[in-house]
mmCIF file of C-alpha atoms and ligand atoms in Angstrom:
data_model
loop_
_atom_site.group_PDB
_atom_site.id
_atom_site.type_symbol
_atom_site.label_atom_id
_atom_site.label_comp_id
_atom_site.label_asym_id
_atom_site.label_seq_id
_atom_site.Cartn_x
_atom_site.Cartn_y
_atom_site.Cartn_z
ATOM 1 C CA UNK A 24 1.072 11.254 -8.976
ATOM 2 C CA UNK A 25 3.780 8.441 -8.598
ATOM 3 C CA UNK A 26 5.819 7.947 -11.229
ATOM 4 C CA UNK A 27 8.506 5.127 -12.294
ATOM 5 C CA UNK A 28 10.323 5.055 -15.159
ATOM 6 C CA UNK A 29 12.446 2.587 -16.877
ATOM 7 C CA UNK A 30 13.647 1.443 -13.086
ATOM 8 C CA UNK A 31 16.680 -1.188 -12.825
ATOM 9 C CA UNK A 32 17.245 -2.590 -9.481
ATOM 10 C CA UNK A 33 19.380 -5.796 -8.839
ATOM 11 C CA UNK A 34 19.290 -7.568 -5.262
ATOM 12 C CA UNK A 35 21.922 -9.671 -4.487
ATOM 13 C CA UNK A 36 22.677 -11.692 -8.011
ATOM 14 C CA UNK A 37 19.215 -11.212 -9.238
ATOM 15 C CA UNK A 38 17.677 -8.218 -11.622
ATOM 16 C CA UNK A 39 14.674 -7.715 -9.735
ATOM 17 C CA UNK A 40 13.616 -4.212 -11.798
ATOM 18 C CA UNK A 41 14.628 -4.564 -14.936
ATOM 19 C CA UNK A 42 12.829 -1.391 -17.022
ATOM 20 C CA UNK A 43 9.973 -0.964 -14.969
ATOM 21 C CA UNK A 44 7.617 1.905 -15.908
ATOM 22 C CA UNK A 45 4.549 2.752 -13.838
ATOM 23 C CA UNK A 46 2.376 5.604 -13.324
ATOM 24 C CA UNK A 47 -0.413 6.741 -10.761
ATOM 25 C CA UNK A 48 -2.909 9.407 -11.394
ATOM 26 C CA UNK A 49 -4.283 11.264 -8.346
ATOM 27 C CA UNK A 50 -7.038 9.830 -6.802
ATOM 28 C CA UNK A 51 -6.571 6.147 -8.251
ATOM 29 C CA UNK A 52 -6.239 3.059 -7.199
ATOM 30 C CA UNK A 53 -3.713 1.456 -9.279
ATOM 31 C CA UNK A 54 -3.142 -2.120 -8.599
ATOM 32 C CA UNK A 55 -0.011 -4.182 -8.795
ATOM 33 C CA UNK A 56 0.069 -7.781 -9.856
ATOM 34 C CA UNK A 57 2.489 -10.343 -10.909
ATOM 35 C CA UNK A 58 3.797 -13.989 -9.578
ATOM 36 C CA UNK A 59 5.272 -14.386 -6.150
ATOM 37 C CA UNK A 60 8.780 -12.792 -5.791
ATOM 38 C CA UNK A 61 8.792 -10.829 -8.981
ATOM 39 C CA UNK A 62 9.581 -7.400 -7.162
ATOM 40 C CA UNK A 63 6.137 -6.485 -5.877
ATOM 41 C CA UNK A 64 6.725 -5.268 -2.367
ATOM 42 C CA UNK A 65 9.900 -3.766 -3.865
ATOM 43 C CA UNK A 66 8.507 -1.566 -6.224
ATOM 44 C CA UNK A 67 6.780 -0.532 -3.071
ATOM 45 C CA UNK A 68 9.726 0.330 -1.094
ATOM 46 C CA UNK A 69 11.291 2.490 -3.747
ATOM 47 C CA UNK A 70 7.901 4.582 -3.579
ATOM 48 C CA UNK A 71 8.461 5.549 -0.182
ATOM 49 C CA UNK A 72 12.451 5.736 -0.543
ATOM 50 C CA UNK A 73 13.599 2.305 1.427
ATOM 51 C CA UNK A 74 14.735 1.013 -1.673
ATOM 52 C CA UNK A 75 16.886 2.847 -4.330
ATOM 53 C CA UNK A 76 16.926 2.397 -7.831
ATOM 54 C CA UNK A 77 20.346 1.209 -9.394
ATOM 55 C CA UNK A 78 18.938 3.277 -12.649
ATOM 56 C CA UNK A 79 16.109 5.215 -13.445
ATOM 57 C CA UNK A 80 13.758 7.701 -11.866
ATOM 58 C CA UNK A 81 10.741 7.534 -9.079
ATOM 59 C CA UNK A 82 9.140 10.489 -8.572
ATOM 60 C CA UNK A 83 5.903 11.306 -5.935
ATOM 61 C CA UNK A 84 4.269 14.628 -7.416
ATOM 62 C CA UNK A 85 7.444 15.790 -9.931
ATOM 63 C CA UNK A 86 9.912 14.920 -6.512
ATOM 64 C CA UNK A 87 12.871 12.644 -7.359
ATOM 65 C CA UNK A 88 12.411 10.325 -4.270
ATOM 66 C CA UNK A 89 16.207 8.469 -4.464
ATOM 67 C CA UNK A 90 17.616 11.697 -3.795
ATOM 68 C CA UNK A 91 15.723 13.190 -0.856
ATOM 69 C CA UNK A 92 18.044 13.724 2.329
ATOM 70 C CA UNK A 93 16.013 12.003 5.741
ATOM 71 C CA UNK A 94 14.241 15.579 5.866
ATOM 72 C CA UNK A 95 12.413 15.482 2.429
ATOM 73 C CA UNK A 96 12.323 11.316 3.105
ATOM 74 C CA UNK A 97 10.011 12.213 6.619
ATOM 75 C CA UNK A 98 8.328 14.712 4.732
ATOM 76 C CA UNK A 99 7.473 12.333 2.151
ATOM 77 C CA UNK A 100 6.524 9.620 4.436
ATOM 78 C CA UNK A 101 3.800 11.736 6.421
ATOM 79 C CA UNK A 102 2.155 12.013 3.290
ATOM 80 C CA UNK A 103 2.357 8.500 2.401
ATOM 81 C CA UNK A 104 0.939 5.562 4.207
ATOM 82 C CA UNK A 105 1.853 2.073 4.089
ATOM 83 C CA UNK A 106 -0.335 -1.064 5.294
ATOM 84 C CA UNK A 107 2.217 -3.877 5.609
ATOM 85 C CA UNK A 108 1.541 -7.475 4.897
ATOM 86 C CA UNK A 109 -0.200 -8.636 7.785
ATOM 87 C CA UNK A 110 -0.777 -5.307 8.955
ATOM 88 C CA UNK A 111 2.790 -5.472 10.736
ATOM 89 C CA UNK A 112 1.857 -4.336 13.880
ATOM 90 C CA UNK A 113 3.830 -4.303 17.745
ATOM 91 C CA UNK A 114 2.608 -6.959 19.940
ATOM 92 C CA UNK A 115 3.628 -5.237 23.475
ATOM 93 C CA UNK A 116 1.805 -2.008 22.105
ATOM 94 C CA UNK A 117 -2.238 -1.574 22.114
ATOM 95 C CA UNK A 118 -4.452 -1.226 19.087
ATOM 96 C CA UNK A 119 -4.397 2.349 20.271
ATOM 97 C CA UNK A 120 -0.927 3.048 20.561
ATOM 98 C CA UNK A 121 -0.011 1.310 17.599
ATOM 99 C CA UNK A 122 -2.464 3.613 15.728
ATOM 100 C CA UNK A 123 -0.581 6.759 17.687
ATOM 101 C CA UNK A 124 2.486 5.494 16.553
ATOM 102 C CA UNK A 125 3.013 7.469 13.478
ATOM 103 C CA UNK A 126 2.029 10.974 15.144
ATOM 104 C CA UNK A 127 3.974 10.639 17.780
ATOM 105 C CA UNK A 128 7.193 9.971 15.472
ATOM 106 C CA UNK A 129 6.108 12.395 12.939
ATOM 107 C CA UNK A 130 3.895 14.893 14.036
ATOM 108 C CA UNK A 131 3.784 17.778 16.819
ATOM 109 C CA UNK A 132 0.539 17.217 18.608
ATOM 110 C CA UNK A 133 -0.434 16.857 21.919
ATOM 111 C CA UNK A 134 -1.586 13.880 23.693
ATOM 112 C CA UNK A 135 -5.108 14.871 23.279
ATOM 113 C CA UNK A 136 -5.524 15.947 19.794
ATOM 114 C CA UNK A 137 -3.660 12.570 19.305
ATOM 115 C CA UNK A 138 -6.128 10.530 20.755
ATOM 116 C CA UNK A 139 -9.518 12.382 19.597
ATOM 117 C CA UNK A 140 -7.347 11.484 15.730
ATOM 118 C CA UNK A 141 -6.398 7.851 16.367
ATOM 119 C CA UNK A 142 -10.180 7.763 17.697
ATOM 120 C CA UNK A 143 -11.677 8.886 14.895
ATOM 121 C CA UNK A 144 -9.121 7.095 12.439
ATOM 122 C CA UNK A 145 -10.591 3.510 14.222
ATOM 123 C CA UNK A 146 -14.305 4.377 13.927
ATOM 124 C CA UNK A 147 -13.487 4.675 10.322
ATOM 125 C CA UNK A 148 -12.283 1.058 10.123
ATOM 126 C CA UNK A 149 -14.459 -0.093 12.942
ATOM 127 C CA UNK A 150 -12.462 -0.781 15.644
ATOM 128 C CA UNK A 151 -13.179 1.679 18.163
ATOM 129 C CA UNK A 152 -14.156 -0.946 20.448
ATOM 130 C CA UNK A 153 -11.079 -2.715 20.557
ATOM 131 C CA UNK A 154 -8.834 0.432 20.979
ATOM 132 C CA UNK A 155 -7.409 -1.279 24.368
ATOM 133 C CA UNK A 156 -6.884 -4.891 23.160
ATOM 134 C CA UNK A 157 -3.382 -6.194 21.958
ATOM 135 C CA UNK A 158 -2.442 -7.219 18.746
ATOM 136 C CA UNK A 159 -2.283 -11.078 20.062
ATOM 137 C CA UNK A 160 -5.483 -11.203 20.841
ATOM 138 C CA UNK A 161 -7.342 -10.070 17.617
ATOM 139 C CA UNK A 162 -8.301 -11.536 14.448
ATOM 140 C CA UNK A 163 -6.664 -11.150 11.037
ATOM 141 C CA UNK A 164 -9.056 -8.984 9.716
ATOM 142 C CA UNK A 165 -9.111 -7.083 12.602
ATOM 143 C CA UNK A 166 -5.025 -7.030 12.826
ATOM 144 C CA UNK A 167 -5.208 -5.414 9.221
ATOM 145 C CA UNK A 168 -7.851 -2.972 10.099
ATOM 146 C CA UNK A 169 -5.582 -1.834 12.489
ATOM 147 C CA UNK A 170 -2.737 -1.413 10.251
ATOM 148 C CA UNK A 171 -4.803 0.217 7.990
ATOM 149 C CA UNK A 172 -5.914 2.601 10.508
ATOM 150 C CA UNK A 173 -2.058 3.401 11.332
ATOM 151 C CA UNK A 174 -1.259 4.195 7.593
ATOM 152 C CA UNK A 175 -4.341 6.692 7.367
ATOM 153 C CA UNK A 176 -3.428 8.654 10.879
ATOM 154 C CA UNK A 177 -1.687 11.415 9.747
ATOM 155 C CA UNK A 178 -4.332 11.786 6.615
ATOM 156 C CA UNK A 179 -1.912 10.658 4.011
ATOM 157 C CA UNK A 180 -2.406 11.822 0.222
ATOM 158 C CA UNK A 181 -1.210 8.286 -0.745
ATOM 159 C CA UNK A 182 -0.979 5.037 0.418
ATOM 160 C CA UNK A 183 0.578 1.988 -0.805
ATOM 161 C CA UNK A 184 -1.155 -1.540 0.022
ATOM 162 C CA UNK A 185 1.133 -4.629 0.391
ATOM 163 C CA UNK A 186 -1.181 -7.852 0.322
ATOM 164 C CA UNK A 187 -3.960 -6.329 1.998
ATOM 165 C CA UNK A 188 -6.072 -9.404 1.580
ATOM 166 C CA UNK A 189 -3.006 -12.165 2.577
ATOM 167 C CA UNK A 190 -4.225 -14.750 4.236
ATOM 168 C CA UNK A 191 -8.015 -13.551 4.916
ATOM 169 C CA UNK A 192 -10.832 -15.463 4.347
ATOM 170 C CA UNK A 193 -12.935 -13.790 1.373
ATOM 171 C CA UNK A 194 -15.924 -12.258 3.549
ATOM 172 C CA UNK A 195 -13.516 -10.661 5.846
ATOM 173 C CA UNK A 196 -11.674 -10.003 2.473
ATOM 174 C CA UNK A 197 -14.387 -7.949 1.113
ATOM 175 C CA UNK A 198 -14.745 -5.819 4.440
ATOM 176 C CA UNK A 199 -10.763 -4.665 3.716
ATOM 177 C CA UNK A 200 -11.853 -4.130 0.064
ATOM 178 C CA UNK A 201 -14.988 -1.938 0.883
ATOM 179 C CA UNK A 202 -12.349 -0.405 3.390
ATOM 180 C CA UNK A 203 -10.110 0.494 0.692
ATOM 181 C CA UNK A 204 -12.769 1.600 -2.348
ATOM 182 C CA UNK A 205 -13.793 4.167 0.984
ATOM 183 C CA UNK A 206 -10.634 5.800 1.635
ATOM 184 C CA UNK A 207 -9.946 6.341 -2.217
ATOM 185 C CA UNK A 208 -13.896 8.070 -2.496
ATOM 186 C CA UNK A 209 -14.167 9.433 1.149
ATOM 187 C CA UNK A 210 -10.787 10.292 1.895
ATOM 188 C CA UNK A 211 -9.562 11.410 -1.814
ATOM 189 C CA UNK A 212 -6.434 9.009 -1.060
ATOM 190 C CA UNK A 213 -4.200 7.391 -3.989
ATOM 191 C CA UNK A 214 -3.151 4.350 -3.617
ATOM 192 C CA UNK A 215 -0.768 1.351 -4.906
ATOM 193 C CA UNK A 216 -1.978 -1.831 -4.516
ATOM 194 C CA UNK A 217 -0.065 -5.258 -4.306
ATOM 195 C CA UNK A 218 -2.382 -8.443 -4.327
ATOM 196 C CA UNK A 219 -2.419 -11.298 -6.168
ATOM 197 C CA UNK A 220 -6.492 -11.381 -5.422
ATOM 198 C CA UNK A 221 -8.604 -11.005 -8.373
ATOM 199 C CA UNK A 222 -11.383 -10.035 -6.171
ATOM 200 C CA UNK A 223 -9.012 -7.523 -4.492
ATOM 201 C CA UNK A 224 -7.931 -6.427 -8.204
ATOM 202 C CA UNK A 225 -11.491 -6.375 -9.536
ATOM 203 C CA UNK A 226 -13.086 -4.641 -6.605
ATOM 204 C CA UNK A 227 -10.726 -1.956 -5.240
ATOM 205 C CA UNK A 228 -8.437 -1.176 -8.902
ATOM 206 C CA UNK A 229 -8.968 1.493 -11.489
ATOM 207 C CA UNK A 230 -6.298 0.228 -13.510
ATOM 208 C CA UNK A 231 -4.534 -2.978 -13.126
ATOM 209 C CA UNK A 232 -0.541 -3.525 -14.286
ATOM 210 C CA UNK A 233 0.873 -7.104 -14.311
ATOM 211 C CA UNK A 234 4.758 -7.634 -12.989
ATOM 212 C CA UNK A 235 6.797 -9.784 -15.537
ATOM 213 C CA UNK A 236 9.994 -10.234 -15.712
ATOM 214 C CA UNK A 237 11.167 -6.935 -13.880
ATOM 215 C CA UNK A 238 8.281 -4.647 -15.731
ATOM 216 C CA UNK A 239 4.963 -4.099 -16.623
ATOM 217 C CA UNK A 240 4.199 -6.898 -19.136
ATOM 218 C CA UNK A 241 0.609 -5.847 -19.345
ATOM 219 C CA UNK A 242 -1.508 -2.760 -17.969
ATOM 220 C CA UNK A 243 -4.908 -1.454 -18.595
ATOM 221 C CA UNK A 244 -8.422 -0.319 -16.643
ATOM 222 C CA UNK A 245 -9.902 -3.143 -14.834
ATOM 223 C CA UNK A 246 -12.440 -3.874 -17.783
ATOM 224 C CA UNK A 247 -9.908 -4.236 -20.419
ATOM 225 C CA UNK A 248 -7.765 -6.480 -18.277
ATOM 226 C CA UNK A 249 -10.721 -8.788 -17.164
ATOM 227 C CA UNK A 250 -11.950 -8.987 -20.476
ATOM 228 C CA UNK A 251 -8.049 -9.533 -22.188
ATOM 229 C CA UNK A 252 -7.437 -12.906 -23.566
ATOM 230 C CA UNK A 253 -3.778 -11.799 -23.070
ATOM 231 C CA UNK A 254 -1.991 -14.483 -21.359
ATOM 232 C CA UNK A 255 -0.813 -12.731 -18.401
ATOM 233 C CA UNK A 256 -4.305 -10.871 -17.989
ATOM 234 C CA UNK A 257 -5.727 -15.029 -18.223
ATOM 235 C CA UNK A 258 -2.883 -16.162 -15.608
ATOM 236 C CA UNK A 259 -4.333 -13.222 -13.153
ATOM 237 C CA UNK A 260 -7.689 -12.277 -13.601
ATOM 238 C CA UNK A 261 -9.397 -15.510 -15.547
ATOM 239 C CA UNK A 262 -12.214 -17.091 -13.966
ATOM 240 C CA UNK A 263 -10.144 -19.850 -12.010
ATOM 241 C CA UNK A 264 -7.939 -17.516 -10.113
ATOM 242 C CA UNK A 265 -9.004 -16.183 -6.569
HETATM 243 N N1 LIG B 21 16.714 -6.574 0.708
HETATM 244 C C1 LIG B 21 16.813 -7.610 -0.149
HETATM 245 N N2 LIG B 21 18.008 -8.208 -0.402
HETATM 246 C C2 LIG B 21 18.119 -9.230 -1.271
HETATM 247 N N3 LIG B 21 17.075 -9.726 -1.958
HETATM 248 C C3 LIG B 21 15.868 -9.187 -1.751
HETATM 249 C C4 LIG B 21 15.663 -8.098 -0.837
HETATM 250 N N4 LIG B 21 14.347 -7.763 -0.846
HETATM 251 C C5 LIG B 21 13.765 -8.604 -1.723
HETATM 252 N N5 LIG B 21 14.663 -9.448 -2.269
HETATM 253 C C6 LIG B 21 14.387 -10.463 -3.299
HETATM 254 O O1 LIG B 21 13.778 -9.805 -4.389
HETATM 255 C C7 LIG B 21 12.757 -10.623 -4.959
HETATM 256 C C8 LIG B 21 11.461 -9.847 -5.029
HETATM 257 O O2 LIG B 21 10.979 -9.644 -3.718
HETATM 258 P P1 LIG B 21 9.564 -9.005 -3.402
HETATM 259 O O3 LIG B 21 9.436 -7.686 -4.053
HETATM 260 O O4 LIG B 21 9.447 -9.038 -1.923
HETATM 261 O O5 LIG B 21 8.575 -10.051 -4.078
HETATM 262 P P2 LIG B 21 6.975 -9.980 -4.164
HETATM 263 O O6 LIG B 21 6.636 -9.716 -5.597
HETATM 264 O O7 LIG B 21 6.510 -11.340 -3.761
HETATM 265 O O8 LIG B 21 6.517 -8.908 -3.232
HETATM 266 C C9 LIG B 21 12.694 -11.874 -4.112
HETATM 267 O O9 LIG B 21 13.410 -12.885 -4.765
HETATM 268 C C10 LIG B 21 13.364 -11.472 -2.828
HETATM 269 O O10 LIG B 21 13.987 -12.595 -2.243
HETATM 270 MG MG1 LIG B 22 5.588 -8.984 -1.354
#
């Protein structure tokens, strides 16, 4: 489960956090909306201890993460996968070794049992096939495929989506969103979802929270948000929006 409560967390002169309470049950998909520089992808970064709170606690199964020394934070991280905006990845490096990436910094296995994993990681998201091609010279979808492939390599318990839809049209958009409903019912995996996608929201969430003003301003299961005539459910999930 990961747990904020009541966070406060000012960057540069402005209170980004301000009170923000969240919770995620294991084996949801909990998905995080709210307007364009309201604190989305930080809320994300004090999950995985890049950020830390000014006040207030974030814990990841009862563990206060703003305290951990690098130890508990590496420990924390191999259990917790992140798909960046974009999907983030290294141009000079392969599909392949961008996927191997997070074993060879965090895990102890040899070069084989590291490829027959990053193998089997990329059938998963389909991309087998391009294991040798560079990041330059795929797609968008296929770029976030990749990333997503990277976050699930060392079979994380959690893992926390920024965007994962940014800037894809909406049928490649619903491959990354059948991608992610898999890995929460295959895999078992909780995750945290950013996205300012209804479809996203709609398709991949169990329950949906709306960022306002430095907190949740509005939170419920998918069907009681898509049916609220609240005005920030409206603003989010109404029939116009994407
Ligand atoms: N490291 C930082 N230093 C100063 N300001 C930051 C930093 N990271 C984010 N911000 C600011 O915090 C606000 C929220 O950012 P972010 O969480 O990235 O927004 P979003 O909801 O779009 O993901 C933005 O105004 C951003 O400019
Ligand atoms: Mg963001």
């Amino acid at each position: 489960m990961i747990e904020l409560r009541d966070v406060k967390k000012r960057l540069g002169s402005r209170q980004i956090l301000d009170g923000m309470t969240l919770s995620v049950p294991k084996g949801m998909n909990f998905v995080l909306m709210g307007p364009s520089g309201s604190g989305k992808s930080v809320t994300l970064k004090h999950v995985i201890g890049i950020l830390r709170p000014d006040a207030g606690s974030v814990q990841v199964d009862g563990q206060e993460v703003p305290t951990m020394d690098r130890t508990q934070l590496m420990a924390l991280r191999r259990r917790m996968g992140y798909l960046f905006q974009n999907g983030a990845l290294i141009n000079w490096l392969s599909v392949e070794d961008n996927v191997a990436l997070p074993l060879r910094e965090h895990s102890k296995l040899g070069r084989g049992e590291i490829r027959d994993r990053v193998h089997e990681v990329l059938k998963m998201v389909q991309m087998d096939h391009a294991a040798a091609q560079s990041p330059p010279s795929i797609s968008g979808g296929m770029k976030l495929r990749t990333g997503l492939a990277r976050a699930l390599v060392t079979k994380p318990e959690y893992v926390l989506y920024d965007e994962p839809n940014a800037g894809l049209d909406p049928i490649i958009s619903q491959q990354i969103h059948e991608l992610i409903v898999e890995v929460r019912d295959s895999l078992g995996v909780t995750g945290l979802i950013v996205t300012h996608s209804r479809a996203c929201a709609v398709h991949c969430g169990d329950r949906i929270g709306i960022l306002d003003h430095g907190k949740l301003g509005l939170e419920g299961t998918v069907d009681e948000m898509v049916h609220s005539e609240h005005p920030l459910a409206r603003a989010f999930l109404g029939g116009g929006s994407d």
